[in-house]
Amino acid sequence: MSNNTEDQITQNVLNSMVQTPDPRLKKVMDSLITHLHDFIREVELTQEEWTLAIKFLTRTGQMCDDKRQEFILLSDITGVTMLVDAINHRLLDGATESTIFGPFYREGAQELPLGATISQDGRGEPAVVTGRVLSTDGTAIPGALLDIWETDENGLYEQQDPEQPDMNLRGKFRTDSEGRFYFVGIKPVSYAIPDDGPVGQLLRSLGRHPFRPAHIHLLISAEGFVPVTTHLFVKGDPYLDSDAVFGTKDSLVVDFIRHDSEVEAARYHVAVPFYTAEYDFVLKPLGR
Ligand code: BEZ
Ligand code: FE
C-alpha cells in the first residue's frame, strides 16, 4: 500500500510505470509526470484553476474536426510546435531553415509552368518570386519541386473563404536545368490565425494578438535531398517580432521590392504596382 501524500505521490506514480515495456515511452512519461507535478507544486494550483484547465482542454478537443485542429493551434501559440521543429532540424550545414507547417496546406495543387501565376482571382498586388534551389555544396538542383500556398489579399486561405476559387493561390513549380524557379503570387499580407475558439480566448486573456507576419509557404523537395517546410517573410512587416505562432527566422525575411514601371510589368505579364522578391533555397543531401 502506498501513502499518496503530497510528498510521496510523484514517486508512487513513477513506481506504477516501472514495467513499461517501451523504454522511450517510459522516459517520456517519467519526465512528463515529474515536470507536471513540479509545475502544480510550484504554482500551487487551486481546485478552480484545475477545473478551468479541464474545461479549456475539453473545449479545445470539441473544436477539432477535419477542418479545424485546435490542439495544433494550442501547440503553435505556446511555442511547442516550433521547439519540436528546432530540436529535429539541428544539423543544417547551411541548408535553408525550416518553420511552421500550419493547418492550411492542401495536397493536389496543380504543377504550373515557370513564370505562371498562382492567383486565380486576380486580387492583391502581384509579386514575382525568383531564385534557385541549391545543394549545401553550392551546386544547382534541377527538377526540385516547390509546393507553394498563401492567403489572398483579405488574409484568408481559399478553404476559409467561400468567395475564392478552389485551390486559389496554390501551385507547384519545378526548377529548370540550372536550378532556377520563378513564379507569380501576390505580395503576402499579415493575417490573424483562427481566434474564435478557446485558443483565441487564451490569447486575449494573455494580452496577446493573433497576427502572423506576412509570408508565403513553401514545401521544397528534390530526389536525394532532405525536404524543407519553410516560409518567405516580408521585410518590414510590423508583426515580425511578435508572430502569434513564433514561426519567424531572420534568415527567411526578404525584401519585396515595389515596381511601378509598365514596361517591366509587361515582361512578367502583371499589372502595376508589382513586387519582386529573390531567394535561393538550399537543401541538404540525404544521409549526411
Ligand atoms: C499558417 O501560417 O498558415 C498558420 C500557422 C500556424 C497556425 C495557423 C496558421
Ligand atoms: Fe500561413
CSV table of N, CA, C and O in Angstrom, one decimal, residues 34 68 86 102 107 109 186 195 203 206 223:
chain,number,residue,atom,x,y,z
A,34,THR,N,7.0,14.0,-13.7
A,34,THR,CA,7.9,14.7,-12.8
A,34,THR,C,7.7,16.3,-13.0
A,34,THR,O,7.5,17.0,-12.1
A,68,ARG,N,-10.6,21.8,-38.7
A,68,ARG,CA,-10.0,22.7,-37.6
A,68,ARG,C,-9.3,21.8,-36.6
A,68,ARG,O,-9.8,20.9,-36.1
A,86,ALA,N,12.7,22.8,-34.1
A,86,ALA,CA,14.1,23.2,-33.9
A,86,ALA,C,14.9,22.0,-33.5
A,86,ALA,O,16.0,21.8,-34.0
A,102,GLY,N,1.8,24.7,-40.4
A,102,GLY,CA,0.4,25.4,-40.3
A,102,GLY,C,-0.7,24.4,-40.8
A,102,GLY,O,-0.4,23.4,-41.3
A,107,GLU,N,-3.1,19.1,-50.2
A,107,GLU,CA,-2.4,18.4,-51.3
A,107,GLU,C,-3.1,18.6,-52.6
A,107,GLU,O,-4.3,19.0,-52.6
A,109,ALA,N,-2.1,20.5,-55.3
A,109,ALA,CA,-2.0,21.8,-56.1
A,109,ALA,C,-1.5,21.4,-57.5
A,109,ALA,O,-0.7,20.5,-57.7
A,186,ILE,N,1.0,36.7,-54.9
A,186,ILE,CA,0.7,38.1,-54.6
A,186,ILE,C,1.5,38.5,-53.4
A,186,ILE,O,2.0,37.6,-52.6
A,195,ASP,N,-9.1,32.7,-34.3
A,195,ASP,CA,-9.1,33.0,-32.9
A,195,ASP,C,-10.6,33.1,-32.3
A,195,ASP,O,-10.8,33.7,-31.3
A,203,LEU,N,-5.4,33.6,-25.9
A,203,LEU,CA,-4.5,34.7,-26.4
A,203,LEU,C,-5.0,36.0,-25.8
A,203,LEU,O,-4.2,36.8,-25.3
A,206,LEU,N,-4.2,36.5,-22.3
A,206,LEU,CA,-2.8,36.8,-22.0
A,206,LEU,C,-2.3,38.2,-22.6
A,206,LEU,O,-1.1,38.5,-22.6
A,223,GLU,N,14.7,14.8,-55.3
A,223,GLU,CA,15.2,13.4,-55.1
A,223,GLU,C,16.6,13.4,-54.5
A,223,GLU,O,17.5,14.1,-55.0
